[in-house]
Structure formats: structure tokens, C-alpha cells
Coordinates of C-alpha atoms and ligand atoms in Angstrom, one line a residue:
M1 CA -0.3 0.1 0.0
E2 CA 1.5 3.2 -0.8
K3 CA 2.2 5.3 2.1
T4 CA 0.7 8.8 2.7
W5 CA 1.0 11.2 5.4
W6 CA -2.6 11.3 6.0
K7 CA -2.7 7.5 6.2
E8 CA -0.5 7.9 9.1
A9 CA -1.5 11.4 10.6
V10 CA -3.9 11.4 13.9
V11 CA -6.7 14.1 13.6
Y12 CA -8.5 16.3 16.6
Q13 CA -11.7 17.9 15.8
I14 CA -12.1 21.3 17.2
Y15 CA -15.9 22.3 17.6
P16 CA -15.1 26.2 17.8
R17 CA -18.2 27.5 20.2
S18 CA -17.1 25.1 22.9
F19 CA -12.8 24.8 22.8
K20 CA -11.6 28.1 24.4
D21 CA -13.2 31.5 24.7
S22 CA -10.3 34.3 24.5
N23 CA -12.8 37.4 24.9
G24 CA -14.9 36.7 27.5
D25 CA -18.3 36.5 25.5
G26 CA -19.1 33.0 26.6
I27 CA -18.2 31.5 23.1
G28 CA -15.3 29.8 22.0
D29 CA -13.3 31.6 19.2
L30 CA -10.3 31.5 17.0
N31 CA -8.1 33.1 19.2
G32 CA -8.9 30.7 22.0
I33 CA -7.6 27.9 19.6
T34 CA -4.4 29.6 18.6
E35 CA -3.9 30.2 22.7
K36 CA -4.6 26.0 23.0
L37 CA -1.9 25.1 19.9
D38 CA 0.5 24.1 22.0
Y39 CA -1.6 22.3 24.2
L40 CA -2.3 20.1 20.8
K41 CA 1.0 20.1 20.1
E42 CA 1.9 18.4 23.3
L43 CA -0.9 15.7 22.6
G44 CA 1.1 14.9 19.5
I45 CA -1.7 15.2 16.8
D46 CA -1.1 15.8 13.4
V47 CA -4.1 17.6 12.0
I48 CA -7.2 19.9 13.3
W49 CA -10.6 19.4 11.9
L50 CA -12.4 22.9 12.6
S51 CA -16.3 22.6 12.8
P52 CA -17.4 25.7 10.9
V53 CA -16.3 28.9 11.7
Y54 CA -17.7 30.6 8.4
E55 CA -20.2 33.5 8.5
S56 CA -23.5 32.0 9.5
P57 CA -26.9 32.8 11.5
N58 CA -26.3 30.0 13.6
D59 CA -29.5 28.0 13.3
D60 CA -27.2 24.8 13.2
N61 CA -24.0 26.3 14.9
G62 CA -22.4 27.2 11.7
Y63 CA -23.7 24.3 9.6
D64 CA -25.7 26.9 8.2
I65 CA -23.5 29.0 6.2
S66 CA -24.5 32.4 4.6
N67 CA -21.1 33.6 3.3
Y68 CA -18.6 30.7 2.5
R69 CA -15.5 33.3 2.2
G70 CA -16.3 34.9 5.9
I71 CA -15.5 34.1 9.5
M72 CA -18.2 34.0 12.1
K73 CA -18.3 37.4 14.0
D74 CA -18.6 35.3 17.4
F75 CA -15.4 33.6 16.4
G76 CA -13.6 36.6 15.3
T77 CA -12.2 37.8 12.1
M78 CA -10.4 36.6 8.8
E79 CA -7.1 38.1 10.6
D80 CA -7.7 35.8 13.7
Y81 CA -8.1 33.1 11.3
D82 CA -4.8 33.7 8.9
R83 CA -3.3 33.9 12.4
M84 CA -4.5 30.7 13.7
L85 CA -3.7 29.0 10.6
A86 CA 0.0 30.1 10.3
A87 CA 0.7 29.4 14.2
A88 CA -0.8 26.1 13.5
H89 CA 1.6 25.2 10.4
E90 CA 4.7 27.1 12.7
R91 CA 3.8 24.0 15.2
G92 CA 3.4 21.5 12.1
I93 CA 0.1 20.8 12.6
R94 CA -2.4 20.8 9.7
I95 CA -6.1 22.6 9.5
V96 CA -9.0 21.1 7.7
M97 CA -11.8 22.9 7.3
D98 CA -15.6 22.0 7.1
L99 CA -16.9 22.0 3.9
V100 CA -21.1 22.2 4.2
V101 CA -22.4 22.3 0.5
N102 CA -25.2 20.0 0.6
H103 CA -27.3 23.0 1.7
T104 CA -26.4 26.9 2.8
S105 CA -28.1 29.0 4.8
D106 CA -31.4 30.4 3.6
E107 CA -29.7 34.0 4.5
H108 CA -27.0 33.1 1.9
P109 CA -27.2 35.6 -0.5
W110 CA -27.9 32.7 -3.5
F111 CA -31.2 32.0 -1.4
V112 CA -32.0 35.1 -0.7
E113 CA -31.9 35.6 -4.8
S114 CA -33.5 32.3 -5.3
R115 CA -36.6 33.1 -3.5
K116 CA -37.2 36.0 -5.0
S117 CA -39.0 34.7 -8.5
K118 CA -39.1 31.6 -10.6
E119 CA -37.0 33.4 -13.4
N120 CA -34.0 34.7 -11.2
P121 CA -30.7 33.6 -12.1
Y122 CA -30.4 31.7 -8.5
R123 CA -33.6 29.9 -8.8
D124 CA -32.1 26.7 -10.0
Y125 CA -29.3 26.9 -7.0
Y126 CA -31.8 25.2 -4.8
I127 CA -34.6 22.3 -5.4
W128 CA -37.8 23.9 -6.0
R129 CA -41.0 22.2 -6.2
E130 CA -44.7 22.7 -6.9
G131 CA -46.9 21.4 -4.1
K132 CA -49.1 18.2 -4.4
D133 CA -53.0 18.5 -3.8
G134 CA -52.2 21.5 -1.3
K135 CA -49.5 19.7 0.5
E136 CA -45.8 18.9 0.5
P137 CA -44.3 17.6 -2.9
N138 CA -43.6 14.4 -1.1
N139 CA -43.6 12.8 2.1
W140 CA -40.1 13.3 3.5
G141 CA -39.4 14.2 7.0
S142 CA -36.1 16.5 7.8
C143 CA -33.4 15.3 10.2
F144 CA -34.5 17.7 12.7
S145 CA -38.4 17.0 12.6
G146 CA -41.3 18.4 10.6
P147 CA -41.1 18.0 6.9
A148 CA -38.3 18.5 4.5
W149 CA -40.1 20.9 2.5
E150 CA -41.0 24.6 3.1
Y151 CA -43.6 26.6 1.4
D152 CA -42.4 30.2 0.2
E153 CA -45.0 32.6 -0.2
A154 CA -43.3 34.8 -2.6
T155 CA -43.7 32.2 -5.6
Q156 CA -46.0 29.6 -4.0
M157 CA -43.6 26.8 -4.2
Y158 CA -41.7 24.7 -1.7
F159 CA -38.0 24.0 -1.4
L160 CA -36.7 21.3 0.1
H161 CA -34.2 20.9 3.3
L162 CA -33.0 17.7 4.5
F163 CA -31.7 19.8 8.1
S164 CA -33.7 22.7 9.0
K165 CA -35.6 25.3 7.2
K166 CA -33.0 27.5 7.5
Q167 CA -30.4 25.1 5.7
P168 CA -32.1 25.0 1.9
D169 CA -30.4 22.0 -0.2
L170 CA -28.4 23.1 -2.9
N171 CA -29.2 21.6 -6.7
W172 CA -26.3 19.8 -7.4
D173 CA -27.6 18.8 -10.5
N174 CA -26.6 22.4 -11.6
P175 CA -23.6 22.9 -13.0
V176 CA -23.6 26.4 -12.0
V177 CA -23.6 25.5 -8.2
R178 CA -20.8 23.0 -9.0
K179 CA -18.8 25.5 -9.9
E180 CA -19.4 27.9 -7.5
V181 CA -18.5 25.0 -4.8
F182 CA -15.3 24.2 -6.6
D183 CA -14.4 28.2 -7.1
M184 CA -15.0 28.6 -3.4
M185 CA -12.8 25.6 -2.2
D186 CA -9.8 26.7 -4.7
W187 CA -10.0 29.8 -2.7
W188 CA -9.5 28.0 0.6
C189 CA -6.4 26.0 -0.8
Q190 CA -5.0 29.0 -2.0
K191 CA -5.0 30.3 1.5
G192 CA -3.3 27.2 2.7
I193 CA -5.3 24.8 4.1
D194 CA -4.8 21.2 4.1
G195 CA -8.0 19.6 3.3
F196 CA -12.0 19.4 3.9
R197 CA -13.9 17.3 6.0
M198 CA -17.5 17.3 4.0
D199 CA -20.6 17.2 5.4
V200 CA -23.4 15.0 4.4
I201 CA -21.8 14.9 1.0
S202 CA -23.1 11.6 0.5
M203 CA -26.3 13.2 0.1
I204 CA -26.0 15.8 -2.5
S205 CA -27.4 13.8 -5.5
K206 CA -30.9 13.0 -5.1
V207 CA -32.9 10.4 -7.3
P208 CA -35.2 12.2 -9.6
G209 CA -38.6 12.2 -9.3
L210 CA -38.1 13.0 -5.1
P211 CA -40.4 9.8 -4.5
D212 CA -42.1 9.1 -1.4
G213 CA -40.1 7.4 1.3
E214 CA -41.3 4.6 3.8
V215 CA -43.2 6.2 6.9
G216 CA -41.5 6.0 10.2
K217 CA -43.2 6.4 13.8
N218 CA -43.1 10.5 13.4
G219 CA -45.2 10.2 10.5
Y220 CA -42.8 11.2 8.1
G221 CA -41.5 9.2 4.8
S222 CA -37.3 8.5 5.0
F223 CA -35.4 10.3 2.4
S224 CA -32.7 8.0 2.7
P225 CA -33.0 5.5 0.1
Y226 CA -33.4 8.9 -2.4
A227 CA -30.9 11.0 -1.3
C228 CA -28.1 9.1 0.2
N229 CA -25.5 7.7 -2.3
G230 CA -27.7 9.2 -5.3
P231 CA -27.3 8.4 -8.9
H232 CA -24.5 11.5 -9.3
V233 CA -22.8 11.6 -6.4
H234 CA -19.7 9.6 -7.3
E235 CA -19.8 11.6 -10.7
Y236 CA -19.8 15.1 -8.7
L237 CA -17.0 14.1 -6.7
Q238 CA -14.7 12.8 -9.4
E239 CA -15.4 16.0 -10.9
M240 CA -14.4 17.9 -7.9
N241 CA -11.3 15.9 -7.5
R242 CA -10.5 16.9 -11.3
E243 CA -11.2 20.8 -10.5
V244 CA -9.9 21.1 -7.1
L245 CA -8.6 18.1 -5.0
S246 CA -5.9 16.7 -7.3
K247 CA -4.5 20.1 -7.5
Y248 CA -3.1 20.5 -4.1
D249 CA -2.2 17.9 -1.1
L250 CA -4.8 17.2 1.3
L251 CA -6.5 15.2 3.7
T252 CA -10.3 14.9 2.5
V253 CA -12.7 13.0 4.6
G254 CA -16.7 12.7 3.4
E255 CA -19.6 12.4 6.0
C256 CA -21.4 9.8 4.4
S257 CA -24.7 8.9 6.3
G258 CA -26.0 6.0 4.8
V259 CA -22.9 4.7 3.4
T260 CA -22.4 1.0 2.9
V261 CA -18.8 -0.7 2.3
E262 CA -19.5 -1.3 -1.1
E263 CA -20.3 2.3 -1.7
A264 CA -17.0 3.5 0.5
K265 CA -14.9 1.5 -2.2
K266 CA -15.9 4.4 -4.3
Y267 CA -15.5 7.4 -2.4
A268 CA -12.3 6.2 -0.7
S269 CA -10.9 4.4 -3.5
L270 CA -6.9 4.2 -2.9
D271 CA -6.3 5.0 -6.4
G272 CA -7.6 8.6 -5.3
G273 CA -10.3 9.2 -7.7
E274 CA -12.8 10.7 -5.6
L275 CA -12.1 11.3 -1.3
N276 CA -9.1 9.7 1.4
M277 CA -11.3 8.3 3.5
V278 CA -15.0 8.4 4.8
F279 CA -16.9 8.5 8.3
Q280 CA -19.2 5.4 8.2
F281 CA -22.1 5.5 10.9
E282 CA -22.8 1.6 10.9
H283 CA -21.4 1.5 14.7
M284 CA -23.0 4.7 15.6
D285 CA -26.4 3.3 14.5
L286 CA -26.3 0.2 16.3
D287 CA -28.5 1.4 19.4
G288 CA -30.9 3.1 17.0
G289 CA -34.6 1.8 16.9
E290 CA -38.4 2.6 16.3
T291 CA -37.8 6.2 17.7
F292 CA -34.5 6.6 15.5
K293 CA -31.7 7.6 17.9
W294 CA -33.9 8.4 21.0
N295 CA -33.5 5.4 23.2
D296 CA -31.1 4.5 26.1
R297 CA -30.2 1.3 24.8
K298 CA -26.6 -0.4 25.0
I299 CA -25.1 -1.2 21.8
D300 CA -24.2 -4.9 21.8
L301 CA -20.3 -5.5 21.9
V302 CA -20.8 -8.5 19.5
E303 CA -22.6 -6.3 16.8
L304 CA -20.1 -4.1 17.4
K305 CA -17.2 -6.0 16.3
E306 CA -19.2 -7.8 13.6
V307 CA -19.4 -4.2 12.0
L308 CA -16.0 -2.6 12.6
T309 CA -14.7 -6.0 11.7
K310 CA -16.4 -5.6 8.4
W311 CA -14.9 -2.3 7.5
Q312 CA -11.5 -3.3 8.6
V313 CA -11.6 -6.2 6.3
S314 CA -13.3 -5.2 3.4
L315 CA -11.5 -2.0 2.6
M316 CA -8.3 -3.6 3.2
G317 CA -6.0 -2.8 0.2
K318 CA -9.0 -1.2 -1.4
A319 CA -10.1 2.0 0.4
W320 CA -9.2 3.8 3.3
N321 CA -10.6 3.7 7.0
S322 CA -11.4 6.6 9.5
L323 CA -11.9 5.6 12.8
Y324 CA -13.9 7.5 15.7
W325 CA -15.8 6.8 18.6
C326 CA -17.0 10.1 19.3
N327 CA -17.8 13.9 17.3
H328 CA -19.7 17.1 17.9
D329 CA -23.1 14.6 16.5
Q330 CA -22.9 12.1 19.3
P331 CA -23.1 11.5 23.0
R332 CA -19.4 11.0 24.8
M333 CA -18.4 7.2 24.2
L334 CA -17.2 6.7 27.6
S335 CA -20.7 7.2 28.7
R336 CA -22.3 5.0 25.8
M337 CA -19.8 1.7 26.2
G338 CA -17.2 2.9 28.6
N339 CA -18.3 3.4 32.3
D340 CA -17.8 7.2 33.5
S341 CA -18.3 6.2 37.4
S342 CA -15.0 8.0 39.1
K343 CA -14.2 4.4 40.0
Y344 CA -13.7 3.0 36.4
R345 CA -13.8 6.3 33.9
E346 CA -9.9 6.6 33.2
I347 CA -9.7 2.9 32.9
S348 CA -12.5 2.6 30.6
A349 CA -11.3 5.6 28.5
K350 CA -8.1 3.9 28.1
M351 CA -9.7 0.9 26.9
L352 CA -11.7 2.4 24.3
A353 CA -8.9 4.3 23.1
T354 CA -6.7 1.4 22.7
C355 CA -9.5 -0.6 20.9
L356 CA -9.8 2.1 18.4
H357 CA -6.1 3.6 18.0
M358 CA -4.8 0.2 17.0
M359 CA -7.0 -0.7 14.0
Q360 CA -6.6 0.7 10.4
G361 CA -7.5 4.0 9.4
T362 CA -7.0 7.3 10.4
P363 CA -8.1 8.0 14.0
Y364 CA -10.2 11.1 15.0
V365 CA -10.3 12.5 18.6
Y366 CA -13.0 14.7 19.7
Q367 CA -12.1 17.6 21.8
G368 CA -12.0 16.4 25.3
E369 CA -12.1 12.5 24.6
E370 CA -8.4 13.0 25.4
L371 CA -9.7 13.9 29.1
G372 CA -12.0 11.3 29.6
M373 CA -14.6 13.8 29.4
T374 CA -18.3 12.2 30.1
N375 CA -22.1 13.0 29.4
V376 CA -23.8 15.9 30.9
P377 CA -26.2 15.7 33.6
F378 CA -28.8 17.8 31.9
E379 CA -31.7 18.6 34.0
T380 CA -34.5 20.2 31.8
L381 CA -35.2 21.0 28.3
E382 CA -34.0 24.5 28.8
D383 CA -30.5 23.5 29.4
F384 CA -30.4 22.1 26.0
R385 CA -29.0 24.2 22.9
D386 CA -29.1 21.6 20.1
I387 CA -31.8 22.3 17.2
E388 CA -32.0 18.4 16.5
S389 CA -32.8 17.7 20.2
I390 CA -35.1 19.9 20.9
N391 CA -37.2 20.0 18.0
A392 CA -37.3 16.0 18.5
Y393 CA -38.8 16.6 22.1
H394 CA -41.4 18.6 20.6
E395 CA -42.0 16.3 17.7
L396 CA -41.9 12.9 19.8
V397 CA -43.5 14.4 22.9
G398 CA -45.9 16.7 21.4
G399 CA -46.8 13.9 19.2
G400 CA -47.5 11.5 21.9
V401 CA -45.1 9.0 20.3
L402 CA -43.0 9.5 23.9
D403 CA -43.7 10.6 27.2
A404 CA -41.8 13.5 28.3
E405 CA -39.7 11.8 30.9
D406 CA -38.6 9.1 28.6
M407 CA -37.6 11.4 26.0
M408 CA -35.6 13.5 28.9
R409 CA -33.5 10.5 29.6
F410 CA -33.0 9.7 25.9
L411 CA -31.9 13.4 25.5
R412 CA -29.4 12.7 28.3
Y413 CA -28.5 9.7 27.0
K414 CA -28.2 10.6 23.3
S415 CA -28.4 14.5 22.6
R416 CA -25.5 16.1 20.6
D417 CA -25.1 18.3 23.0
N418 CA -23.1 15.9 25.2
A419 CA -20.4 16.6 23.1
R420 CA -20.6 20.2 23.1
T421 CA -20.4 21.6 26.5
P422 CA -17.4 23.6 26.8
V423 CA -13.8 22.2 27.3
Q424 CA -13.0 21.5 30.6
W425 CA -9.2 23.2 31.0
D426 CA -9.3 23.9 34.9
D427 CA -10.9 23.7 38.3
S428 CA -11.6 27.2 38.2
E429 CA -15.2 28.8 37.4
N430 CA -16.4 27.7 34.2
A431 CA -13.9 25.2 33.7
G432 CA -11.2 27.8 32.7
F433 CA -13.4 28.1 29.2
T434 CA -14.8 31.4 29.5
T435 CA -14.7 34.4 32.3
G436 CA -18.5 35.3 31.1
T437 CA -21.5 33.2 30.8
P438 CA -20.9 30.4 28.7
W439 CA -23.2 29.9 25.6
I440 CA -24.1 26.3 27.2
M441 CA -23.8 24.9 30.3
V442 CA -20.3 23.7 31.6
N443 CA -20.3 19.9 32.9
P444 CA -20.3 20.0 36.9
N445 CA -17.5 17.5 37.1
Y446 CA -15.0 20.0 35.8
K447 CA -13.3 20.2 39.4
E448 CA -12.0 16.2 38.9
I449 CA -11.9 16.4 35.2
N450 CA -10.1 19.1 33.8
A451 CA -6.8 19.6 31.3
K452 CA -4.8 21.1 34.2
E453 CA -4.9 17.7 36.4
Q454 CA -4.6 15.7 33.1
L455 CA -1.6 17.1 32.6
S456 CA -0.2 17.4 36.2
R457 CA -0.6 13.6 36.4
E458 CA 1.8 11.0 34.4
D459 CA -1.1 7.9 34.3
S460 CA -4.0 10.1 33.0
V461 CA -6.2 9.7 30.0
F462 CA -4.6 12.6 28.4
H463 CA -0.6 10.8 28.8
Y464 CA -2.3 7.7 27.4
Y465 CA -3.6 9.2 24.2
Q466 CA -0.3 10.9 24.0
K467 CA 1.3 7.6 24.2
L468 CA -1.2 5.8 21.7
I469 CA -0.6 8.9 19.0
A470 CA 3.1 8.4 19.5
L471 CA 3.1 4.5 18.9
R472 CA 1.3 5.1 15.6
H473 CA 4.0 7.4 14.4
S474 CA 6.4 5.0 15.2
N475 CA 5.1 1.9 14.2
D476 CA 4.0 1.2 10.6
I477 CA 2.3 -2.0 11.7
I478 CA -0.6 0.0 13.3
V479 CA -0.9 2.1 10.5
Y480 CA -0.2 -0.5 7.4
G481 CA -1.1 -3.8 9.4
A482 CA -3.7 -6.4 8.3
Y483 CA -6.6 -6.9 11.0
E484 CA -8.1 -9.9 11.8
L485 CA -10.6 -10.9 14.4
L486 CA -10.4 -13.1 17.4
L487 CA -13.0 -14.5 19.3
P488 CA -16.5 -13.2 17.4
D489 CA -18.9 -14.4 19.9
D490 CA -17.2 -13.4 23.2
P491 CA -19.8 -10.5 24.7
A492 CA -17.5 -9.1 26.8
I493 CA -13.9 -9.0 25.2
Y494 CA -12.7 -7.2 22.0
A495 CA -9.4 -8.7 20.6
Y496 CA -7.9 -8.6 17.4
T497 CA -4.4 -9.0 15.9
R498 CA -2.5 -6.6 13.3
T499 CA 0.1 -8.4 10.9
L500 CA 2.8 -6.7 8.8
G501 CA 5.5 -8.7 7.3
D502 CA 6.6 -10.9 10.2
E503 CA 5.6 -8.7 13.0
K504 CA 2.5 -9.1 14.9
L505 CA 0.2 -7.3 17.4
L506 CA -2.4 -8.6 19.8
V507 CA -4.8 -6.3 20.9
I508 CA -7.2 -7.3 23.9
C509 CA -9.7 -5.3 25.5
N510 CA -12.2 -6.3 28.1
F511 CA -15.6 -4.3 27.6
K512 CA -16.6 -5.3 31.2
K513 CA -16.6 -4.8 34.5
E514 CA -16.1 -8.0 35.6
E515 CA -13.2 -10.3 35.1
Q516 CA -12.6 -12.6 31.9
S517 CA -10.5 -14.9 31.5
F518 CA -8.4 -15.2 28.1
T519 CA -6.5 -18.1 26.7
M520 CA -3.6 -17.5 24.5
P521 CA -4.1 -18.3 20.8
E522 CA -2.3 -21.1 19.5
E523 CA 0.2 -19.0 17.2
F524 CA 0.9 -17.0 20.2
S525 CA 1.5 -19.8 22.8
G526 CA 4.7 -19.9 24.5
K527 CA 5.7 -16.5 23.4
D528 CA 6.6 -15.3 26.6
Q529 CA 9.1 -13.1 25.3
A530 CA 6.4 -10.8 24.0
E531 CA 6.5 -7.2 24.6
V532 CA 3.9 -5.3 25.9
L533 CA 3.3 -2.2 23.4
I534 CA 0.6 -0.3 25.7
S535 CA -1.9 -1.5 28.5
N536 CA -3.9 0.7 30.8
Y537 CA -2.7 -1.5 33.7
K538 CA 0.7 -1.7 35.3
D539 CA 2.8 -4.6 35.4
V540 CA 0.9 -6.7 32.9
K541 CA 3.0 -9.9 31.1
W542 CA 2.4 -12.2 28.8
A543 CA 0.8 -15.5 30.0
Q544 CA -0.6 -18.3 28.2
E545 CA -4.0 -17.9 30.7
L546 CA -4.6 -14.0 31.1
T547 CA -7.2 -12.7 33.7
L548 CA -8.3 -9.2 32.1
R549 CA -9.5 -7.1 35.2
A550 CA -11.8 -4.5 34.7
Y551 CA -11.7 -2.7 31.3
E552 CA -8.2 -3.6 30.9
A553 CA -6.5 -3.6 27.6
V554 CA -3.3 -4.6 26.4
V555 CA -1.2 -4.7 23.4
F556 CA 1.3 -7.4 23.0
R557 CA 4.0 -7.4 20.5
F558 CA 5.3 -10.4 18.7
Ligands
TEU1 O1 -24.1 15.5 10.0 C1 -24.9 14.7 9.5 C2 -25.9 14.1 9.9 O2 -26.1 12.7 9.3 C3 -26.5 13.9 11.2 O3 -27.9 14.0 10.9 C4 -25.8 13.2 12.3 O4 -26.5 11.9 11.8 C5 -27.0 13.6 13.4 O5 -26.4 15.0 13.8 C6 -26.7 12.6 14.6 O6 -27.8 12.7 15.5 C7 -23.6 17.0 9.7 C8 -23.1 17.7 10.7 O7 -22.3 16.6 11.5 C9 -24.2 18.3 11.8 O8 -23.6 19.0 12.9 C10 -25.3 19.2 11.3 O9 -26.2 19.6 11.9 C11 -25.4 18.4 9.8 O10 -25.1 17.6 9.3 C12 -26.4 19.7 9.0 O11 -25.3 20.2 8.5
CA2 CA1 -15.3 34.4 22.6

């Protein structure tokens, strides 16, 4: 396999609103990021993926962009941006921008024009349809509740929005739209950025005719079969690759809701015709159900192993994986599959990190994950800020699908806001995030869980992540080795091997707090000279029969 820097890199995701506030307005900003670059350098990451910092009315925290070439006032100025970019580059850290081009804000000048009249030159930038029998053009529901269509008085037609009604979908079938997007991307590349994370890029091509979808519990039809991995998506990405991506040395990752392994082989083929890698959702969706993500079901370890193994094995030598447990749309994995009680928090955080970071693919660390940050004890609906959570509450509780108490429990477990509370820097007021009033509550556990404390202690989660990242940088086998699952049916242990030439790694993780016994597989029998590459307990040694303690993780090198 060809060696490239983005296969060997570790990415750190920053959600700017919650990272670090530099001016006391309660909102994280670009100067706050610049202040913390040395912290990230110490962690050892190679790349920052910056969630959107563009001008935006903030209906969906910046994922609704009104000017792709401007910076949101809350976050600072373009001069602040340029300073941050230069300061990152000085430290050898690359910057990947979030590219949100399935939709714009309804306040983007293109849409402001588009809605004016049917003859407007921008009309065809968006997806406009006549109503059907006085109702929406089809039955699709939006990701953020309600119909995926909004009626517009001026021309008495509907526009499509797969997300909020302030996020109208762009019409990618219009070549002028594609050219506008590619020009804008080129503008950022000329500035010297290092790549793009492409928001719901799998949704840019819709099946013609926009057929009705299967109706779910919320009363709306699912658009997925007609909007995810649509008929022209690969053609448009190949065009993007030709027009922009191939001209620069970039890291590109497509957020691909609904992506299958077969589709991923096209999006992220090693031959480089489209993107470097995709974010797949299969492991994140394992605890979904009738009421979509809203439940408090635990992910089953056997299913998790099956899904992740399928991705590891199927993409091997054909396409490239990305690896993640957390991002700004997911609750904290530590509270989901680990154990966030004070007794097991650190040990289980390290176990989860080991399990993911020893796989093949580019790992993504989400801000605070390296500190062992947890889900948040939100009390009332007023504590939430996320449009998805708030709208879902009203739709499902208001519509009588779920009762209020259950929904509050589900929100506490699954809401995106769990990932969006401020990074806990120290034990001073507001966790050292701001001197003002934070835009969203700070997790009350910041006195115990914060960066200052983590940095002060050699055996912390932070230092464990630091070690994992350093190991990846110095061991080709972690990047390029072939993956093989052991014990597929074991409900508690996730064990796998990596192989490169005559070198082998054996990764063993106990996902439960109960002790487990593990018998060395035949091929590793008698290899008592095996080196412990990393482990989350002290004094671990190779043994024919291992007793794994609570959330124990160990990696042997043979
Ligand atoms: O998320 C796309 C996406 O698929 C989400 O619906 C995701 O599944 C959901 O948030 C999980 O609950 C991207 C961004 O990452 C997200 O923050 C944006 O809100 C969304 O696109 C619209 O731009
Ligand atoms: Ca600020």
C-alpha cells in the first residue's frame, strides 16, 4: 500500500464554540484555538478538523453558512483565522476545514435571490417544487423534525431542506452550483489550508422524481434511499477531485450517512479518484430503533465487533478507513460503551482508546475525549441548545410518540449537546473555558475532570492518548498492518491481531467491569518474550492464561 501522510496522521476535531473563549463573551473563538495550539502539539496530533467557522446565522451552530468566504463574528475575524492557520503550520499542525455544501443558510445571498422569483438567475441553485394537492411535494421528513419542505409565499412553491428550514439544499445537478462550490474550495486551498471534512456529502445527489419514502413513527417518509449515495454522487466527487482536490496535497474525508462498504470503496478508493476516506455510521447507529436515535439501549459488543471488523477487512488494500468513537453529533463514547463512574472512568476511557487506535485507518480524537470527558447531567429541556434535540422533543412528545420523562432520559443519553459543553481546562469557574457566561452549561464534573489535572499526572487519560498517538507515528504496523478479529462471539472481550510482514500485534480489550479470562491463541502460545506495547494497567505480562481486570486493555507485540 502506498504510504501517505494522511494515512499516518491523527486528527483532532475542534468544535470552536465550545473549545476556548478568549474574550469573555461565553463563546469559544479562533484566538482561543491559537492559545491552545501548544496543548495540541503536546498531545501530538497532526491535523485539526475545524467545525464550521464561517459566517452563519447559527441555526445549526454554523452548519448553516451564509458566507463561505467570511468568518462568523462570534469566532473573530479573517485576520484571526490567518494568524491561527500560520501558528498551526509553525507547529507542524495542519488545518482541515469543514465543507458544508449539501445546503447553505437561507440567509446566503444565493438563496435570498433564489426565493425572489421563478425567473431569478439563482432560482435553480436550490431544489424548488410545486405542492401536491395543497401539500408538500413528497412525504420526506427532515433530520431535524417536521417535513423536509418549506412553503415559500413569494413564488408559492416549496423548497427542499433535509435539515432545518434554514438550511435549504443546494441543487448539485446544476453545473453552475458545482462551479461555485469548486471555486470557493479553491479559494481556501489558495489560502493554504490542508483539507476538507465534507458535511453529508453522500446526500448531494437526489433520485429524480424525489419518490415518497417509507413512513416512520414520526409520520414522515424516509428520504435516505433517495438522497444518500444518489445516482450522480460519485460523478460529482470525481469532478470535484479533477477541478480542485487533485491540485493540492489535502486530507479529504466525506461524512457519508447511509454509506455501505461497497459505496465506501468508491468514495475512498486507494486509487484517489474521489476522497481519501469516509466517516461511516454503522457502528454509531447500532443502538438506533423505532424512534430513531432516541432511546437508551446499549450497543451490543458482538454487533459492534461485527460491524467494525467488516469495515476493517473489506476496505483493506482497497479503500481507507477513518476511526472514531466521538464527534460533535454523538454523545460521549465513555458514557455509552465505557463506564463514567469515578471508579472506572479513566480505565475504561483508556480501554476504548486502545481498541480504536490500534485499528487500521486515520483516528479522530474529539475535543475532551483525551481528558475523559463524559455525558452531561442536563436537567430540563431549557438546558439544551441543539436544534435536533429540541425539535425532536417537541415532535415526539408533542405527537404522543414518547412520554416526556422517557424523552428527557433519551436526550440525556443521546443528545448531541453531550459533546458540545465547554472543554474543561482547569478547576476554576466555568472550567477555565470563559470568564463570561458560557453559551451552554459546563459539565459540573469539571473540578475532577480537566486538562490541568490531566497534564499534571503521568498516568492520566491525556498521557495515554499521547502515548497511543506516538506509537502510531513510530510503528508502521499500526498504520498499515492487516486486521483479524479473534473471538467474534465473546460478549465481553474485543480481541484482534494486526500483521505486517513477520511482525504481529495482539490487541485485547475487556469491555466489561467483570473479570474475564483469555487464553492465548495457538499462534502466540509459548511466546513469553512478547513485549507489552501499551496497557492501561501496570505490571502486565504475557501469560498463557490471562485474567483481564475491569476494562483492561493490553497490546502485545510479537
Ligand atoms: O451531520 C449529518 C448527519 O448525518 C446528522 O444528521 C447526524 O446523523 C445527526 O446529527 C446525529 O444525531 C452533519 C453535521 O455533522 C451536523 O452537525 C449538522 O447538523 C448536519 O450535518 C447538517 O449540516
Ligand atoms: Ca469569544
